[in-house]
Amino acid sequence: MKLIAQVISWLALVALMLPSLLFLFGAMDNLDAVKLIMLIATVIWFVAAALWIGRSEEAAGSA
Amino acid sequence: MSDEYGVNEYERQPVPQCAWLGLRSFVGQYAGEHCAGTELMIGPLFVAAGVSAFDVVVGLIVGNALAVFSWMFLCAPIATRARLTLYFQLERICGRKLVTLYNLANGVMFCFLAGSMITVSATAFGVWFNYRQPALNDVYPNSAGWVIAVLAVGAVISVVAAYGYKMVARIANIAAPWMVLVFLAFGFVGIRQFISETGTAIHSAGDLWHMTQTAIWKGGDPLPGQIKFTFWHVMFFAWFCNMAMHVGMSDLSVFRYARQSWYAVASAAGMYVGHFMAWLCASILYALQLHLDPSNTDVLPGPLAYKACGIAGLLCVVVAGWTTANPTIYRAGLAFQAIVPGASRFKVTLATGAIATLAGMFPAIAMKLLGFVALYGLILMPMGAVVLIDFWVIKRFGMQSNYAQVSGKSFNIAAAVAWLVTLAICVTLVKLDPVIGGVRPFQIYFVSLPGWFIAAALYLIVSKFYQQQIRPTAGSAEAGEVAS
């Protein structure tokens, strides 16, 4: 489960960056699409990352 | 022994070897801490100050390197030898009463800093609620909507800081890598828009550099009400903006956990991510705004981020301001609580948050952030000089280190003179602002450099007289030696 969440969250970061990079190099010219993809990637990152970042510390803290 | 942070352990004893940490811990901490909401103000303010491309890029490279060296060669070597918090080390040198005064100054400065972070977050809500936002040279709040927004943001941040610190710390950890990439996206989107707006054809790095010189960081006169920034301003600002932490020795409390002093090189992660990439990216967005509409000089991170990256950009502004204002309010609360140890942590943090919120309503602090940050470093710097001289030098002159502890005094006059007289001299120099050989060497951005030497010399000279007058008692001297 943790591994899946990690993979999804790293993919979300790639999705966050890719549109702005494509926009920079002129391979994507619709800024609204860039913004939308960044928003979707942001939501996925926060959901997926919340499943693993800080979880091990919490477990250690409660033990 | 630990507080809510879980890191303030060993407050009155050296950190034992079993608690020492590796390099990675410090890289993550610095990269996260120095990519904050205030970066979204500082980058644009460089543009408002009329920086040129060479001055801002090379000035930041050099200034940030000097900041990293200050952590590595001034702060960390003492931290990894003494392994004490700054507060305990200062208490041994200065005595409890003087440390209380230092805590008060520290707490007040933290409140203003947190206030500017609340200001940054509140600019994001202006995009949604469309109230009148402050302009570049505004001092006072200029609309009821602004006051309500700052009050709302400040209230939430303060209550969370008082109640649920752990939750915010976790959100900050989760947000850190995302936030860094959103900052980078600001830069990518901004550069592309500049390419489109100027019709520049980019075929090489040289073409890109030419565009940055002619369209983004053009140099020339600053905007009305701003001070002109040259290479030296940028370099000294980058070096001294965290002066309280490195030269001022606040980060003794951090690096006392480091296995080796060179781990302070980890601060480069914070400097070159937050104080290079983030500042430049934020400045590109503001330069674009000026390029499109030269009459729109407002430095409002919310609208700037929204235009570049939409709601993800707005969220970045809110989260960057929130996650960094929270620990700042908490730290200010800790500083105040040290003055009134019996007061409840909850109430002190709430009161601190209220002061920060009040400060956040006044846009002058955020809009004059470059000067405020330099002042913040200046106020806390002399105590760093005192710690350094006391640790490395004072015994070579036949004097006693940790004098307050050894003599049983609660107020070390020598340290107080070094601190307050240095501040008085530096403030006077800044006010007089003499022109020497066509340059103004004592502007607020530069004065801390001579100030450090003044503080060091004063501490040594006054200690020579002070320690002769007040001899340690036999009992307290023995106690001091044992504790050392």
XYZ file of C-alpha atoms in Angstrom:
547
model
C 0.000 0.000 0.000
C 2.777 2.397 1.003
C 4.722 1.577 -2.171
C 1.666 2.239 -4.352
C 1.066 5.564 -2.596
C 4.714 6.500 -3.082
C 4.632 5.657 -6.801
C 1.392 7.635 -7.287
C 2.726 10.639 -5.397
C 5.992 10.736 -7.371
C 3.998 10.462 -10.604
C 1.865 13.363 -9.368
C 4.995 15.487 -8.966
C 6.032 14.588 -12.512
C 2.544 15.583 -13.694
C 2.875 18.825 -11.731
C 6.091 19.814 -13.486
C 5.632 18.406 -16.962
C 3.002 20.881 -18.250
C 5.001 23.937 -17.201
C 8.131 22.431 -18.812
C 6.212 21.713 -22.025
C 4.804 25.247 -21.871
C 8.336 26.637 -21.456
C 9.606 24.809 -24.532
C 6.537 25.730 -26.570
C 5.288 22.156 -26.833
C 2.099 23.147 -25.014
C 0.589 26.563 -25.590
C -2.619 26.458 -23.574
C -1.880 27.991 -20.170
C -5.344 27.115 -18.861
C -4.596 23.439 -19.534
C -1.276 23.819 -17.691
C -3.117 25.269 -14.697
C -5.746 22.519 -14.716
C -3.201 19.692 -14.878
C -1.190 21.340 -12.086
C -4.323 21.506 -9.925
C -5.185 17.844 -10.530
C -1.574 16.825 -9.824
C -1.664 18.900 -6.624
C -4.774 17.118 -5.342
C -3.294 13.698 -6.173
C 0.019 14.610 -4.509
C -1.610 15.718 -1.241
C -3.871 12.659 -1.075
C -1.163 10.131 -1.984
C 1.671 11.742 -0.007
C -0.526 11.961 3.117
C -0.651 8.160 3.068
C 3.085 7.791 3.627
C 4.914 11.021 4.524
C 5.187 11.332 8.301
C 3.341 8.060 8.875
C 6.427 6.151 10.090
C 7.240 8.983 12.543
C 3.664 8.921 13.842
C 3.844 5.167 14.328
C 7.176 5.509 16.125
C 5.776 8.367 18.221
C 2.725 6.411 19.307
C 4.706 3.238 20.065
C 11.777 16.895 28.205
C 10.705 17.385 24.630
C 8.050 19.886 23.628
C 5.424 19.632 20.918
C 8.103 19.832 18.238
C 9.853 16.815 19.690
C 13.166 18.474 18.861
C 13.793 20.774 21.795
C 15.280 18.062 23.933
C 18.452 18.414 25.994
C 17.678 22.074 26.642
C 20.063 22.333 29.570
C 22.651 19.680 28.783
C 24.870 18.734 25.815
C 23.196 16.530 23.227
C 24.439 12.951 23.867
C 26.079 10.960 21.067
C 23.087 8.621 20.749
C 20.942 11.595 19.582
C 23.326 12.888 16.921
C 21.919 13.038 13.394
C 23.222 12.427 9.870
C 23.591 14.847 6.978
C 20.249 13.953 5.365
C 18.218 15.258 8.318
C 19.690 18.715 7.861
C 19.314 18.804 4.059
C 15.556 18.177 4.342
C 15.107 20.642 7.175
C 16.900 23.511 5.434
C 15.356 22.889 2.000
C 11.874 22.996 3.558
C 12.389 25.940 5.921
C 13.857 28.316 3.368
C 11.171 27.898 0.722
C 8.645 30.055 2.527
C 5.878 32.521 1.836
C 8.223 35.465 2.230
C 10.269 34.300 -0.801
C 7.264 35.408 -2.868
C 7.749 38.953 -1.588
C 11.538 39.153 -1.680
C 11.951 38.153 -5.354
C 9.539 40.838 -6.607
C 11.047 43.451 -4.283
C 14.432 42.885 -5.978
C 12.786 43.826 -9.290
C 11.144 46.848 -7.660
C 14.636 47.828 -6.462
C 15.859 47.928 -10.059
C 18.329 45.018 -10.047
C 20.138 44.011 -13.220
C 20.426 40.390 -14.370
C 24.130 40.053 -13.528
C 23.705 41.700 -10.130
C 20.827 39.501 -9.052
C 22.118 36.170 -10.396
C 25.784 36.502 -9.425
C 24.951 38.432 -6.246
C 22.699 35.605 -5.087
C 25.255 32.914 -5.995
C 28.015 34.659 -4.026
C 25.829 35.858 -1.127
C 24.260 32.457 -0.577
C 27.725 30.834 -0.641
C 28.828 33.276 2.076
C 25.740 32.368 4.116
C 26.567 28.651 3.809
C 30.186 29.346 4.841
C 28.913 31.322 7.838
C 26.914 28.294 8.975
C 29.863 25.966 8.301
C 32.705 27.964 9.801
C 31.105 30.194 12.457
C 28.034 28.448 13.820
C 28.454 24.678 13.382
C 31.991 24.318 14.819
C 30.756 25.769 18.130
C 27.503 23.799 17.942
C 29.271 20.445 17.515
C 31.741 21.168 20.308
C 29.439 22.637 22.962
C 26.253 20.838 21.779
C 24.070 23.331 23.674
C 21.091 25.452 22.616
C 21.809 29.112 21.907
C 19.650 30.076 24.895
C 21.525 27.906 27.386
C 24.891 28.970 25.987
C 23.847 32.626 26.198
C 22.584 32.112 29.739
C 26.015 30.809 30.757
C 27.703 33.825 29.171
C 25.189 36.630 29.727
C 23.127 35.572 32.712
C 19.412 34.927 32.958
C 18.247 38.573 32.994
C 20.125 39.560 29.846
C 18.928 36.421 28.064
C 15.381 37.466 28.981
C 15.966 40.775 27.204
C 17.366 38.895 24.200
C 14.307 36.627 24.195
C 12.039 39.663 24.180
C 13.834 41.139 21.133
C 13.815 37.740 19.420
C 10.115 37.199 20.128
C 9.117 40.635 18.818
C 11.088 40.133 15.599
C 9.533 36.673 15.142
C 6.079 38.275 15.537
C 6.749 40.786 12.765
C 8.183 38.057 10.523
C 5.112 35.890 11.102
C 3.002 38.978 10.400
C 4.575 39.341 6.958
C 3.848 35.652 6.277
C 0.198 36.224 7.213
C 0.207 39.208 4.832
C 1.463 36.950 2.023
C -1.261 34.357 2.661
C -3.945 37.043 2.834
C -3.033 38.303 -0.665
C -4.205 34.930 -2.015
C -7.710 35.414 -0.656
C -7.969 38.732 -2.471
C -8.129 36.794 -5.741
C -11.248 34.969 -4.582
C -12.986 37.762 -2.656
C -11.807 40.698 -4.756
C -11.278 43.240 -1.961
C -8.864 46.147 -2.349
C -5.330 44.944 -1.650
C -2.362 47.011 -0.425
C -0.073 48.761 -2.897
C 3.742 48.768 -2.906
C 4.140 51.912 -0.814
C 1.138 51.458 1.493
C 1.868 51.608 5.200
C -1.590 51.178 6.715
C -4.399 48.724 5.860
C -6.389 50.221 2.999
C -9.693 48.335 2.994
C -12.073 46.576 5.361
C -11.814 43.450 3.198
C -8.049 43.372 3.705
C -8.394 43.719 7.490
C -11.002 40.940 7.615
C -8.853 38.663 5.424
C -5.752 39.167 7.593
C -7.838 38.694 10.748
C -9.291 35.437 9.400
C -5.937 34.071 8.227
C -4.175 35.182 11.411
C -6.875 33.719 13.658
C -6.719 30.331 11.951
C -2.909 30.258 12.013
C -2.778 31.316 15.670
C -5.358 28.817 16.877
C -3.687 26.008 14.930
C -0.269 27.022 16.281
C -1.675 26.937 19.820
C -3.630 23.696 19.394
C -2.484 21.486 16.606
C 1.147 22.012 15.883
C 1.805 18.407 14.883
C -0.806 18.491 12.127
C 0.724 21.630 10.589
C 4.218 20.181 10.824
C 3.016 17.138 8.915
C 1.296 19.249 6.241
C 4.507 21.284 5.950
C 6.500 18.087 5.352
C 4.009 16.889 2.749
C 3.856 20.279 1.051
C 7.623 20.919 0.899
C 8.539 19.012 -2.321
C 5.307 20.117 -4.013
C 5.901 23.739 -3.056
C 9.465 23.751 -4.434
C 8.194 22.449 -7.784
C 5.355 25.002 -7.924
C 7.945 27.757 -7.378
C 9.942 26.281 -10.268
C 6.790 26.203 -12.404
C 6.301 29.943 -11.679
C 9.687 30.513 -13.305
C 9.034 28.259 -16.308
C 5.658 29.828 -17.040
C 7.009 33.342 -16.509
C 9.971 32.839 -18.866
C 7.723 31.407 -21.584
C 5.377 34.368 -21.262
C 8.326 36.749 -21.518
C 9.484 34.936 -24.675
C 6.000 35.331 -26.171
C 5.510 38.936 -25.072
C 8.904 40.158 -26.284
C 8.908 38.012 -29.425
C 12.400 36.802 -28.543
C 13.762 33.784 -30.403
C 15.720 31.591 -27.992
C 18.299 29.415 -29.755
C 20.972 29.338 -27.081
C 21.706 30.110 -23.456
C 23.137 33.411 -24.705
C 19.769 34.373 -26.169
C 18.073 33.566 -22.863
C 20.642 35.591 -20.912
C 20.156 38.520 -23.285
C 16.399 38.401 -22.687
C 16.857 38.359 -18.902
C 19.078 41.454 -19.205
C 16.796 43.400 -21.505
C 13.324 42.342 -20.368
C 13.326 40.719 -16.907
C 16.044 42.200 -14.675
C 16.739 45.362 -16.661
C 18.520 47.358 -13.973
C 17.974 51.101 -14.095
C 16.114 53.184 -11.570
C 14.130 51.532 -8.784
C 10.397 52.055 -8.497
C 9.355 55.170 -6.529
C 9.894 54.711 -2.792
C 12.385 51.844 -3.247
C 16.152 51.794 -2.718
C 18.339 50.975 -5.755
C 19.869 47.492 -5.428
C 23.322 46.828 -6.875
C 25.404 43.627 -6.876
C 26.600 44.491 -3.368
C 23.056 44.955 -2.040
C 21.968 41.595 -3.433
C 25.096 39.819 -2.194
C 24.910 41.263 1.307
C 21.154 40.707 1.492
C 21.525 37.026 0.537
C 24.355 36.640 3.051
C 22.699 38.473 5.928
C 19.002 37.692 5.513
C 19.476 34.689 7.816
C 22.123 36.444 9.860
C 20.302 35.723 13.109
C 20.640 32.015 12.338
C 24.303 31.721 11.279
C 26.374 34.696 12.446
C 23.817 35.330 15.208
C 24.168 31.659 16.265
C 20.443 30.775 16.561
C 21.212 27.563 14.702
C 23.515 26.360 17.455
C 20.256 24.762 18.602
C 19.998 22.910 15.254
C 23.598 21.852 14.622
C 24.201 20.630 18.181
C 22.648 17.424 16.820
C 25.100 17.160 13.861
C 27.732 14.421 13.970
C 30.219 16.648 12.119
C 30.405 20.430 11.788
C 30.672 20.226 7.986
C 27.071 18.964 7.918
C 26.206 22.665 7.923
C 26.872 22.453 4.185
C 23.252 21.184 4.162
C 22.188 24.815 4.505
C 23.102 25.131 0.798
C 19.923 23.165 0.045
C 17.866 25.936 1.633
C 19.900 28.757 0.154
C 19.989 27.615 -3.463
C 16.420 26.248 -3.529
C 14.694 28.967 -1.499
C 16.996 31.965 -1.719
C 18.073 31.486 -5.325
C 15.570 29.516 -7.375
C 12.450 30.665 -5.497
C 13.498 34.332 -5.367
C 14.374 34.382 -9.067
C 11.154 32.604 -10.094
C 8.991 34.938 -7.981
C 10.854 37.943 -9.384
C 10.182 36.778 -12.963
C 6.426 36.857 -12.276
C 6.609 40.415 -10.946
C 8.835 41.539 -13.836
C 6.222 40.108 -16.210
C 3.473 42.062 -14.443
C 5.499 45.276 -14.852
C 6.268 44.420 -18.472
C 2.569 43.980 -19.256
C 1.422 46.998 -17.244
C 4.173 49.324 -15.953
C 1.594 51.199 -13.851
C 0.760 48.049 -11.851
C 3.536 48.072 -9.241
C 1.598 46.096 -6.594
C 3.616 43.262 -5.035
C 0.839 40.776 -4.356
C 1.981 37.148 -4.335
C -1.595 35.810 -4.566
C -2.562 37.422 -7.888
C 0.965 36.863 -9.291
C 0.819 33.133 -8.533
C -2.757 32.787 -9.750
C -1.987 34.323 -13.135
C 0.949 31.952 -13.629
C -0.260 28.631 -12.230
C -3.956 29.047 -11.400
C -5.426 27.548 -8.229
C -2.304 25.402 -7.648
C -0.318 28.642 -7.526
C -2.785 30.236 -5.110
C -2.642 27.163 -2.871
C 1.142 27.460 -2.912
C 0.913 31.045 -1.625
C -1.504 30.068 1.156
C 0.412 26.951 2.187
C 3.828 28.668 1.968
C 2.641 31.485 4.224
C 0.719 29.243 6.602
C 3.268 26.468 7.151
C 6.060 28.942 7.835
C 4.024 31.405 9.912
C 2.980 28.610 12.257
C 6.402 27.576 13.571
C 7.419 31.248 13.622
C 4.496 32.119 15.897
C 5.259 29.060 17.983
C 8.928 30.075 18.338
C 7.941 33.638 19.242
C 5.629 32.146 21.869
C 8.505 30.084 23.250
C 10.678 33.182 23.464
C 7.958 35.096 25.333
C 7.203 32.154 27.573
C 10.832 32.080 28.654
C 10.204 35.582 30.040
C 7.067 34.498 31.908
C 7.740 30.814 32.622
C 4.508 30.314 34.577
C 2.214 31.401 31.699
C 0.325 28.744 29.775
C 1.873 27.829 26.409
C -1.601 27.909 24.806
C -2.394 31.457 25.941
C 1.074 32.782 25.138
C 0.926 31.335 21.606
C -2.553 32.791 21.061
C -1.422 36.215 22.283
C 1.673 35.995 20.081
C -0.512 35.082 17.108
C -2.722 38.089 17.843
C 0.320 40.408 17.771
C 1.533 38.805 14.517
C -1.950 39.201 13.008
C -2.025 42.861 13.993
C 1.414 43.306 12.414
C 0.210 41.487 9.292
C -2.533 44.078 8.765
C 0.102 46.715 8.136
C 1.447 46.075 4.642
C 4.497 48.243 5.347
C 6.257 45.280 6.988
C 5.840 42.961 3.990
C 6.379 45.711 1.408
C 9.565 46.800 3.190
C 10.613 43.223 3.847
C 14.141 43.688 2.462
C 14.900 46.361 5.052
C 13.043 44.525 7.832
C 14.964 41.281 7.282
C 18.257 43.197 7.347
C 17.176 44.900 10.606
C 16.187 41.539 12.103
C 19.688 40.174 11.440
C 21.317 43.326 12.794
C 19.409 43.218 16.094
C 20.363 39.630 16.907
C 23.855 39.590 15.351
C 25.881 41.113 18.232
C 25.005 38.217 20.522
C 26.463 35.864 17.902
C 29.712 37.813 18.068
C 29.634 37.534 21.868
C 29.169 33.746 21.696
C 31.983 33.335 19.171
C 34.467 35.500 21.102
C 33.507 33.841 24.365
C 34.011 30.376 22.913
C 37.221 30.796 20.898
C 39.015 33.980 21.922
C 38.381 35.236 25.436
C 40.557 32.688 27.237
C 43.521 33.610 25.025
C 43.339 37.087 26.588
C 43.463 35.631 30.078
C 39.755 36.061 30.750
C 36.995 33.709 31.797
C 34.443 32.309 29.354
C 30.861 31.602 30.483
C 31.357 34.450 32.911
C 27.783 34.769 34.157
C 27.743 31.146 35.197
C 31.185 31.279 36.746
C 30.590 34.528 38.626
C 26.989 33.769 39.542
C 25.831 37.013 37.875
C 22.444 37.232 36.168
C 23.415 40.179 33.940
C 26.799 40.280 32.215
C 27.481 43.985 31.664
C 30.166 43.271 29.053
C 27.761 41.285 26.866
C 25.006 43.883 27.350
C 27.356 46.707 26.311
C 28.549 44.701 23.290
C 24.936 44.146 22.205
C 23.283 47.494 22.925
C 26.189 49.833 22.118
C 26.781 47.982 18.821
C 23.111 48.450 17.960
C 23.262 52.142 18.895
C 26.380 52.673 16.746
C 24.936 50.754 13.795
C 21.569 52.533 13.921
C 23.369 55.884 14.116
C 25.510 54.965 11.099
C 22.393 53.921 9.161
C 20.636 57.173 10.078
C 23.654 59.331 9.175
C 24.145 57.318 5.963
C 27.460 58.994 5.083
C 28.688 58.956 1.481
C 32.337 57.874 1.332
C 34.061 57.916 -2.041
C 30.710 57.993 -3.818
C 29.321 54.947 -1.993
C 27.028 54.607 1.027
C 28.751 51.867 3.058
C 26.491 52.033 6.108
C 23.091 51.287 4.625
C 21.048 48.805 6.673
C 22.083 46.027 4.252
C 25.823 46.464 4.914
C 26.144 47.835 8.434
C 26.047 44.429 10.128
C 29.506 43.594 8.778
C 31.377 46.368 10.627
C 28.824 45.887 13.415
C 30.059 42.338 14.053
C 33.632 43.544 14.582
C 32.416 46.380 16.816
C 30.461 43.896 18.965
C 33.427 41.511 19.182
C 35.861 44.268 20.143
C 33.464 45.789 22.676
C 32.868 42.430 24.352
C 36.591 41.805 24.702
C 37.474 45.310 25.920
C 34.586 45.680 28.386
C 35.121 42.126 29.673
C 38.727 43.014 30.474
C 37.549 45.733 32.885
C 34.367 44.019 34.048
C 35.996 40.708 34.903
C 38.711 42.505 36.900
C 36.075 44.290 38.978
C 33.827 41.354 39.651
C 35.727 38.304 40.745
C 34.029 34.932 40.632
C 33.213 33.529 44.043
C 35.025 30.293 44.837
C 31.851 28.241 44.880
C 30.384 29.545 41.651
C 33.747 29.268 39.880
C 33.940 25.604 40.769
C 30.366 25.102 39.618
C 31.190 26.779 36.329
C 34.203 24.589 35.734
C 32.146 21.459 36.431
C 29.403 22.563 34.067
C 31.935 23.427 31.368
